[in-house]
Coordinates of C-alpha atoms in Angstrom, one line a residue:
M1 CA 115.9 -74.4 -40.8
N2 CA 117.2 -70.9 -41.3
F3 CA 113.5 -70.0 -42.3
V4 CA 112.0 -71.2 -38.9
F5 CA 114.4 -68.8 -37.2
T6 CA 113.2 -65.9 -39.4
K7 CA 109.6 -66.5 -38.2
V8 CA 110.7 -65.8 -34.5
P9 CA 111.4 -62.4 -33.6
S10 CA 113.8 -62.8 -30.7
F11 CA 116.1 -64.9 -33.2
T12 CA 118.2 -61.9 -34.4
E13 CA 121.6 -61.6 -35.9
S14 CA 122.5 -59.6 -32.5
R15 CA 121.1 -62.3 -30.2
A16 CA 122.0 -65.4 -32.2
Q17 CA 125.5 -65.9 -30.6
S18 CA 123.9 -65.8 -27.1
L19 CA 121.0 -68.2 -27.9
F20 CA 123.2 -70.9 -29.3
S21 CA 126.2 -70.6 -26.7
D22 CA 126.0 -72.0 -23.1
F23 CA 124.1 -69.3 -21.3
S24 CA 123.6 -71.3 -18.2
E25 CA 125.5 -68.8 -16.1
L26 CA 123.3 -66.1 -17.1
K27 CA 120.9 -67.4 -14.7
F28 CA 123.0 -65.9 -11.8
I29 CA 124.7 -62.8 -13.4
N30 CA 121.9 -61.8 -15.9
P31 CA 118.4 -63.4 -14.8
E32 CA 116.5 -61.3 -17.3
G33 CA 118.8 -62.2 -20.3
Y34 CA 118.5 -65.8 -19.2
D35 CA 114.7 -65.7 -18.9
A36 CA 114.7 -64.1 -22.5
N37 CA 116.9 -66.9 -24.2
I38 CA 114.6 -69.8 -22.5
L39 CA 111.4 -67.8 -23.9
A40 CA 113.1 -67.3 -27.4
W41 CA 113.8 -71.1 -27.6
E42 CA 110.3 -71.9 -26.3
H43 CA 108.9 -69.8 -29.0
L44 CA 111.1 -71.4 -31.6
L45 CA 110.0 -75.0 -30.8
L46 CA 106.2 -73.8 -30.8
Q47 CA 107.0 -72.5 -34.5
C48 CA 108.4 -76.0 -35.4
L49 CA 105.3 -77.5 -34.5
R50 CA 103.3 -74.9 -36.4
V51 CA 105.2 -75.4 -39.7
H52 CA 105.6 -79.2 -39.0
T53 CA 109.4 -79.4 -39.0
F54 CA 109.5 -82.7 -37.3
Q55 CA 106.4 -84.1 -39.5
S56 CA 104.0 -83.6 -36.2
S57 CA 101.9 -80.8 -34.7
I58 CA 102.1 -82.0 -30.9
T59 CA 105.2 -84.0 -30.3
L60 CA 109.0 -83.1 -30.5
P61 CA 111.4 -86.0 -31.1
A62 CA 114.1 -85.4 -28.5
G63 CA 116.9 -87.2 -30.4
K64 CA 116.5 -85.0 -33.5
L65 CA 116.3 -81.5 -31.7
S66 CA 119.8 -80.6 -31.6
E67 CA 120.8 -81.7 -35.1
T68 CA 117.5 -80.1 -36.6
L69 CA 118.0 -76.9 -34.8
A70 CA 121.4 -76.6 -35.7
S71 CA 123.1 -73.2 -37.0
P72 CA 125.1 -73.2 -40.0
Q73 CA 127.1 -70.4 -38.3
Y74 CA 127.2 -71.2 -34.6
G75 CA 126.4 -75.0 -34.9
Q76 CA 124.3 -77.1 -32.5
P77 CA 122.5 -75.1 -29.7
K78 CA 124.8 -75.8 -26.3
S79 CA 121.9 -75.0 -23.8
L80 CA 119.2 -77.0 -25.6
D81 CA 119.2 -79.4 -22.6
L82 CA 118.9 -76.6 -20.1
V83 CA 116.0 -75.4 -22.4
V84 CA 114.1 -78.4 -22.5
R85 CA 114.6 -79.0 -18.6
T86 CA 113.3 -75.6 -17.8
L87 CA 110.3 -76.3 -20.0
V88 CA 109.7 -79.7 -18.3
E89 CA 109.9 -78.2 -15.2
N90 CA 107.2 -75.4 -16.1
R91 CA 105.2 -78.3 -17.5
V92 CA 105.1 -76.5 -20.8
L93 CA 106.8 -80.0 -22.3
I94 CA 106.2 -83.3 -20.8
P95 CA 107.9 -86.6 -21.8
W96 CA 105.7 -88.8 -23.7
S97 CA 107.0 -92.0 -21.8
V98 CA 106.0 -90.3 -18.7
Y99 CA 102.5 -89.0 -19.6
K100 CA 101.6 -92.3 -21.4
S101 CA 102.4 -94.5 -18.3
R102 CA 101.0 -92.3 -15.4
P103 CA 97.6 -93.1 -14.1
I104 CA 95.2 -90.3 -13.1
L105 CA 93.4 -90.4 -9.9
L106 CA 89.7 -90.0 -10.2
S107 CA 89.9 -87.8 -6.9
L108 CA 91.6 -85.0 -8.9
Y109 CA 88.4 -84.6 -11.1
A110 CA 86.3 -83.3 -8.2
D111 CA 86.8 -80.0 -8.9
F112 CA 84.3 -79.6 -11.9
L113 CA 83.9 -75.9 -11.8
S114 CA 87.5 -75.0 -12.6
P115 CA 89.1 -77.3 -15.8
R116 CA 92.2 -75.1 -15.5
R117 CA 92.5 -76.1 -11.8
I118 CA 92.2 -79.7 -12.7
W119 CA 94.6 -79.6 -15.4
T120 CA 97.2 -77.9 -13.1
K121 CA 96.7 -80.7 -10.6
L122 CA 97.1 -83.3 -13.1
L123 CA 100.5 -81.9 -14.5
S124 CA 101.8 -81.5 -10.7
K125 CA 101.3 -85.4 -10.2
F126 CA 103.8 -86.2 -13.1
D127 CA 107.1 -87.3 -11.4
L128 CA 109.8 -86.0 -13.6
S129 CA 112.6 -86.1 -10.9
F130 CA 114.0 -89.2 -12.8
H131 CA 114.0 -87.5 -16.4
S132 CA 117.2 -86.5 -17.9
P133 CA 117.0 -84.1 -20.8
E134 CA 120.8 -84.6 -21.6
T135 CA 120.1 -88.2 -22.1
A136 CA 116.9 -87.8 -23.9
I137 CA 118.4 -85.4 -26.3
R138 CA 121.5 -87.7 -27.3
G139 CA 119.8 -90.2 -29.8
S140 CA 116.9 -91.2 -27.6
L141 CA 113.8 -92.1 -28.9
E142 CA 111.8 -90.0 -26.6
L143 CA 109.2 -87.6 -27.5
Y144 CA 108.0 -84.6 -25.7
L145 CA 104.4 -83.3 -25.6
H146 CA 104.1 -79.7 -26.1
I147 CA 101.1 -79.5 -23.6
P148 CA 99.5 -76.0 -24.5
T149 CA 99.3 -77.3 -28.2
L150 CA 97.9 -80.9 -27.0
I151 CA 94.9 -79.4 -25.2
S152 CA 94.0 -76.8 -27.9
R153 CA 94.2 -79.3 -30.7
S154 CA 92.5 -82.0 -28.9
V155 CA 89.4 -79.7 -28.1
E156 CA 89.1 -78.9 -31.8
I157 CA 89.6 -82.5 -32.7
L158 CA 86.8 -83.5 -30.4
K159 CA 84.5 -81.0 -31.8
A160 CA 85.3 -82.2 -35.2
L161 CA 84.5 -85.8 -34.2
E162 CA 81.2 -84.8 -32.4
E163 CA 79.9 -83.0 -35.5
S164 CA 80.9 -86.1 -37.8
V165 CA 79.2 -88.6 -35.7
K166 CA 76.1 -86.4 -35.3
S167 CA 76.0 -85.7 -39.2
Q168 CA 75.4 -89.5 -39.7
G169 CA 72.5 -89.5 -37.5
C170 CA 72.8 -93.2 -36.0
Y171 CA 74.0 -94.9 -33.0
L172 CA 76.4 -96.9 -34.9
A173 CA 78.5 -94.0 -35.8
H174 CA 79.5 -93.5 -32.3
I175 CA 81.5 -96.8 -32.0
L176 CA 84.9 -97.0 -33.7
N177 CA 88.1 -99.1 -33.3
Y178 CA 91.6 -97.4 -33.0
D179 CA 92.2 -97.6 -36.7
M180 CA 88.8 -96.0 -37.6
T181 CA 89.5 -93.1 -35.2
R182 CA 93.0 -92.6 -36.5
K183 CA 91.8 -92.3 -39.9
L184 CA 88.9 -90.0 -39.0
I185 CA 91.2 -87.7 -37.1
K186 CA 93.9 -87.5 -39.9
G187 CA 91.1 -86.7 -42.2
F188 CA 90.7 -83.5 -40.2
D189 CA 94.4 -82.8 -39.9
K190 CA 96.9 -84.5 -42.3
K191 CA 99.8 -83.0 -40.7
L192 CA 99.2 -85.2 -37.3
S193 CA 101.6 -87.9 -36.6
D194 CA 100.4 -91.2 -35.3
E195 CA 102.1 -90.1 -32.0
D196 CA 100.1 -86.9 -32.0
V197 CA 97.0 -89.0 -32.6
E198 CA 97.8 -91.4 -29.7
A199 CA 98.3 -88.6 -27.3
V200 CA 95.1 -86.7 -28.4
L201 CA 93.1 -90.0 -27.9
L202 CA 94.9 -90.4 -24.4
Y203 CA 94.1 -87.0 -23.6
L204 CA 90.4 -86.9 -24.6
S205 CA 89.8 -90.4 -22.9
R206 CA 91.6 -90.2 -19.8
D207 CA 92.1 -86.7 -18.7
L208 CA 89.2 -84.9 -20.5
H209 CA 86.5 -87.4 -20.6
G210 CA 85.5 -86.5 -24.0
L211 CA 85.2 -89.9 -25.3
S212 CA 85.5 -93.7 -24.0
M213 CA 88.3 -95.8 -25.1
Q214 CA 88.4 -99.3 -23.9
K215 CA 90.8 -102.2 -24.7
V216 CA 88.9 -105.2 -26.3
P217 CA 89.0 -108.2 -24.0
G218 CA 91.2 -110.8 -25.5
S219 CA 93.2 -108.5 -27.7
K220 CA 96.5 -106.6 -26.9
N221 CA 96.3 -103.6 -29.3
T222 CA 92.7 -103.3 -30.1
F223 CA 90.7 -100.6 -28.5
A224 CA 86.9 -99.7 -28.8
I225 CA 86.1 -95.9 -28.9
K226 CA 83.0 -94.4 -28.3
I227 CA 82.4 -90.9 -29.0
G228 CA 80.7 -89.2 -26.0
S229 CA 81.7 -87.8 -22.6
I230 CA 79.2 -89.4 -20.5
I231 CA 79.0 -93.0 -22.3
D232 CA 80.9 -95.9 -21.3
V233 CA 81.5 -98.8 -23.8
T234 CA 79.2 -101.6 -23.2
P235 CA 79.2 -105.3 -24.1
E236 CA 76.5 -104.4 -26.7
D237 CA 79.0 -101.7 -28.3
L238 CA 81.7 -104.4 -28.3
E239 CA 79.4 -106.7 -30.5
I240 CA 78.3 -104.0 -33.0
L241 CA 82.3 -102.9 -33.2
D242 CA 83.0 -106.7 -33.9
L243 CA 80.4 -106.5 -36.7
K244 CA 81.5 -103.1 -38.4
I245 CA 85.0 -104.6 -38.2
N246 CA 83.9 -107.6 -39.9
M247 CA 82.1 -105.6 -42.7
L248 CA 85.2 -103.4 -43.2
E249 CA 87.2 -106.4 -43.7
L250 CA 84.5 -107.7 -46.2
D251 CA 84.5 -104.4 -48.1
T252 CA 88.3 -104.5 -48.3
R253 CA 88.1 -108.0 -49.6
A254 CA 85.5 -107.0 -52.3
A255 CA 87.8 -104.0 -53.3
L256 CA 90.7 -106.3 -54.0
L257 CA 88.6 -108.9 -55.8
E258 CA 87.1 -106.2 -58.3
K259 CA 90.6 -104.9 -59.0
I260 CA 91.6 -108.7 -59.5
I261 CA 88.6 -109.0 -61.9
Y262 CA 88.4 -105.5 -63.5
Q263 CA 92.0 -104.6 -63.7
D264 CA 94.6 -107.2 -63.2
I265 CA 93.2 -110.1 -65.3
P266 CA 92.3 -108.1 -68.3
L267 CA 95.8 -106.6 -68.4
R268 CA 97.4 -110.1 -67.9
L269 CA 94.9 -111.3 -70.6
S270 CA 96.0 -108.7 -73.2
H271 CA 99.5 -109.2 -72.5
L272 CA 99.1 -113.1 -73.1
I273 CA 97.2 -112.6 -76.1
R274 CA 99.7 -110.3 -77.6
V275 CA 102.6 -112.6 -76.9
K276 CA 100.6 -115.6 -78.1
A277 CA 100.5 -117.4 -74.9
R278 CA 99.2 -121.1 -74.9
E279 CA 95.7 -121.7 -75.0
M280 CA 95.6 -123.4 -71.6
V281 CA 97.2 -120.4 -69.8
L282 CA 94.5 -118.3 -71.2
K283 CA 91.7 -120.6 -70.0
N284 CA 93.3 -120.9 -66.5
L285 CA 93.4 -117.1 -66.3
L286 CA 89.6 -117.1 -67.4
I287 CA 89.1 -119.8 -64.8
K288 CA 90.6 -117.5 -62.1
K289 CA 88.4 -114.6 -63.2
A290 CA 85.2 -116.8 -62.9
H291 CA 86.5 -117.9 -59.4
A292 CA 87.1 -114.3 -58.5
L293 CA 83.5 -113.4 -59.7
Q294 CA 82.0 -115.9 -57.6
N295 CA 83.9 -115.1 -54.6
L296 CA 82.9 -111.4 -55.1
E297 CA 79.3 -112.3 -55.2
L298 CA 79.7 -114.0 -52.1
V299 CA 81.5 -111.4 -50.2
L300 CA 79.2 -108.6 -51.5
A301 CA 76.3 -110.9 -50.3
A302 CA 78.0 -111.3 -46.9
S303 CA 78.6 -107.6 -46.6
N304 CA 74.9 -106.6 -47.4
E305 CA 73.9 -109.0 -45.1
L306 CA 75.9 -107.5 -42.2
A307 CA 74.8 -104.0 -43.3
E308 CA 71.2 -105.3 -43.0
L309 CA 72.2 -106.4 -39.6
L310 CA 73.8 -103.2 -38.5
N311 CA 70.6 -101.3 -40.0
K312 CA 68.2 -103.4 -37.7
I313 CA 70.4 -102.9 -34.5
D314 CA 70.7 -99.1 -35.2
Q315 CA 66.8 -99.4 -35.8
A316 CA 66.6 -101.2 -32.4
K317 CA 68.5 -98.8 -30.8
A318 CA 66.3 -96.0 -32.1
N319 CA 63.4 -97.8 -30.7
K320 CA 64.8 -98.5 -27.3
T321 CA 65.6 -94.5 -27.2
L322 CA 62.0 -93.9 -28.1
Y323 CA 60.9 -96.4 -25.4
E324 CA 63.2 -94.9 -22.8
S325 CA 61.8 -91.5 -23.8
L326 CA 58.1 -92.6 -23.6
L327 CA 58.8 -94.1 -20.0
S328 CA 60.4 -91.0 -18.9
A329 CA 57.4 -88.8 -20.3
N330 CA 54.9 -91.0 -18.6
S331 CA 56.7 -91.1 -15.4
A332 CA 56.9 -87.1 -15.6
L333 CA 53.1 -86.9 -16.6
S334 CA 52.2 -89.5 -14.1
S335 CA 54.0 -87.5 -11.1
I336 CA 52.7 -84.2 -12.4
N337 CA 49.1 -85.6 -12.5
K338 CA 49.5 -87.0 -9.0
K339 CA 49.8 -83.4 -7.8
I340 CA 46.3 -82.5 -9.0
S341 CA 43.1 -83.5 -7.4
I342 CA 39.9 -83.7 -9.7
T343 CA 37.9 -83.1 -6.7
E344 CA 39.8 -80.2 -5.8
I345 CA 39.5 -78.9 -9.4
D346 CA 35.7 -79.2 -9.0
R347 CA 35.7 -77.2 -5.7
L348 CA 38.1 -74.7 -7.4
T349 CA 35.7 -74.4 -10.3
A350 CA 32.7 -74.0 -8.2
E351 CA 34.4 -71.2 -6.4
L352 CA 35.7 -69.6 -9.5
E353 CA 32.1 -69.6 -11.0
A354 CA 30.5 -68.0 -7.6
E355 CA 33.1 -65.4 -7.6
V356 CA 32.5 -64.7 -11.4
A357 CA 28.9 -64.2 -10.7
L358 CA 29.5 -62.2 -7.8
T359 CA 31.7 -59.9 -9.9
D360 CA 29.1 -59.6 -12.6
E361 CA 26.3 -58.5 -9.8
I362 CA 29.0 -55.9 -8.6
S363 CA 29.6 -54.5 -12.1
D364 CA 25.7 -54.2 -13.0
S365 CA 25.3 -52.5 -9.6
L366 CA 28.2 -50.0 -10.5
C367 CA 26.7 -49.5 -13.9
S368 CA 23.1 -48.8 -12.7
S369 CA 24.5 -46.2 -10.3
L370 CA 26.5 -44.8 -13.2
Q371 CA 23.3 -44.5 -15.2
Q372 CA 21.3 -42.6 -12.2
N373 CA 24.2 -40.1 -11.9
E374 CA 24.2 -39.6 -15.6
N375 CA 20.2 -38.8 -15.4
E376 CA 20.7 -36.4 -12.6
I377 CA 23.4 -34.7 -14.5
D378 CA 21.3 -34.3 -17.5
E379 CA 18.5 -32.8 -15.4
E380 CA 20.8 -30.3 -14.0
L381 CA 22.0 -29.4 -17.4
D382 CA 18.5 -28.7 -18.7
R383 CA 17.7 -26.3 -15.6
M384 CA 20.8 -24.5 -16.1
E385 CA 20.0 -24.1 -19.9
K386 CA 16.4 -23.0 -18.8
D387 CA 17.8 -20.4 -16.2
Y388 CA 20.4 -18.8 -18.9
K389 CA 17.4 -18.6 -21.2
D390 CA 15.1 -16.8 -18.8
S391 CA 18.0 -14.6 -18.0
I392 CA 18.5 -13.6 -21.7
N393 CA 14.9 -12.9 -22.1
R394 CA 14.6 -10.5 -19.0
R395 CA 17.5 -8.8 -20.3
E396 CA 16.1 -8.1 -23.8
E397 CA 12.9 -6.8 -22.1
D398 CA 14.9 -4.4 -19.8
L399 CA 16.7 -3.0 -22.8
G400 CA 13.4 -2.3 -24.6
T401 CA 12.3 -0.4 -21.7
H402 CA 15.6 1.6 -21.7
V403 CA 15.3 2.3 -25.1
N404 CA 11.9 3.6 -25.2
R405 CA 12.8 6.1 -22.6
I406 CA 15.8 7.4 -24.2
P407 CA 13.8 10.2 -26.5
T408 CA 12.1 11.5 -23.5
I409 CA 15.1 11.8 -21.6
L410 CA 16.8 13.3 -24.5
G411 CA 14.0 15.9 -24.8
N412 CA 14.2 16.8 -21.2
H413 CA 17.8 17.3 -21.4
I414 CA 17.6 19.4 -24.6
N415 CA 14.8 21.7 -23.3
T416 CA 17.0 22.3 -20.0
E417 CA 20.0 23.2 -22.0
S418 CA 18.1 25.3 -24.4
E419 CA 16.5 27.6 -22.0
G420 CA 19.4 29.6 -21.5
L421 CA 20.2 30.1 -25.2
K422 CA 19.3 32.9 -27.5
D423 CA 17.4 32.4 -30.6
P424 CA 20.3 32.4 -33.0
D425 CA 22.0 29.8 -31.2
I426 CA 18.9 27.7 -31.0
D427 CA 19.2 26.4 -34.5
N428 CA 23.0 25.6 -34.0
F429 CA 22.3 23.8 -30.7
L430 CA 19.4 21.6 -32.2
S431 CA 21.5 20.7 -35.4
T432 CA 24.6 19.6 -33.0
K433 CA 22.2 17.6 -30.9
V434 CA 20.4 15.9 -33.9
K435 CA 23.8 14.7 -35.3
N436 CA 25.0 13.3 -32.1
L437 CA 21.7 11.7 -31.3
L438 CA 21.0 9.7 -34.3
L439 CA 18.9 7.0 -33.1
K440 CA 20.0 4.2 -35.4
P441 CA 23.6 4.1 -34.3
V442 CA 22.7 4.5 -30.9
L443 CA 20.2 1.4 -31.0
L444 CA 22.8 -0.6 -32.6
Q445 CA 25.4 0.2 -30.2
L446 CA 23.0 -0.5 -27.4
N447 CA 21.8 -3.7 -28.8
E448 CA 25.7 -4.9 -29.2
N449 CA 26.3 -3.9 -25.7
A450 CA 23.2 -4.6 -24.1
E451 CA 24.5 -7.4 -21.7
D452 CA 27.5 -5.3 -20.6
N453 CA 25.2 -2.2 -19.9
V454 CA 22.9 -4.3 -18.0
R455 CA 25.7 -5.9 -15.9
S456 CA 27.1 -2.4 -15.2
E457 CA 23.5 -1.4 -14.3
K458 CA 23.8 1.9 -16.2
T459 CA 20.5 4.0 -16.2
P460 CA 19.1 5.5 -19.3
E461 CA 20.1 8.9 -18.1
V462 CA 23.9 7.8 -18.0
I463 CA 23.6 6.0 -21.5
A464 CA 21.9 9.4 -23.0
E465 CA 24.6 11.4 -21.5
N466 CA 27.4 9.3 -23.0
Y467 CA 25.9 10.0 -26.5
V468 CA 25.0 13.6 -26.0

């Protein structure tokens, strides 16, 4: 047990003496220390379940707690009954005898919006006033359920059961008896004890409604279990379960006969031959083998027949499901069609056609108006281009007139200025004027700036003066 103590941080050497002592007085003189000790023991009990100290994962054996949790140095815990009582009061632990025997009122399941609230109500209904942890711990066969672990493990197991049933893809897989379900659950977790499995099935069926569990009429210990949260066990299910049980018994019988025929008898024959047994003994053994073979053939034939029947039942269930689906689909389709009137559809169709035709007319009218507007725009553009060309032509004519007048203007200007000059200066004057009044540069410049000159309305006299 020492290795379990090492996995709980609260169980240190400095606290061990207090934890194993009678710390009931701490509740009044040191409440924080008291609560810390209770919490430490709660963590230890949970760790015991996780490492399967008691060969279980959910239940704790009351009669073995003190002995198993004893310390080599401090002996058995002296406040264990106090710890258990506190955990029971807090509904962390619940005695198995109490949980198993207390029926749960269906009225408590009204609040489906809060499963946690439902579970709190359920726990509060358990009457634990008569329970004595001291008596339970001293050699009792009582078990304590660790409720948080029960809830979490049950949900995981239910999910595994549903996935297993779904993977088989047939209705028959939903219907099991207790032994079939127990073996299936232990296949998921081999560390679960039989009491753990029983507690899980009780929680899933009675409290969580994750499956249906019903006692088979006429039997004390046989239960029919059906995987599914909203499906009850029906008489048909009981008949199917009976066939499955019979088939399972036949398979078990067939396996036993095969062992006798192919293992036991050959070994026995080999031994008899080695010891040189009498011929009569050998013949009797061979006759026994022949009878076993005959029985095996009958058992296998019966098993095959039951398997075929179960297959047909499953097929019939599938047909029924399909038929019910067709009925539902037909009802839904009929209900929808009743809301639709053929006459109304014809009226709506006619109205839609009229509206579509009107829309087309409006669109055509809009397109015609747009085309007319485009024609007017083209005509306006042509007029603008013509006016522009006419303007350019007029400017070119005006420019030619101005250029032709330049020599005359220049001549007049030269004569005016030369009248006051002396003969020696005339040559210099004329030479300068000729250089400045080269007609070719003047004409090129006038052509480049013709448009600007026209816009600025310069006269030929001004133009000539600018180049003199």
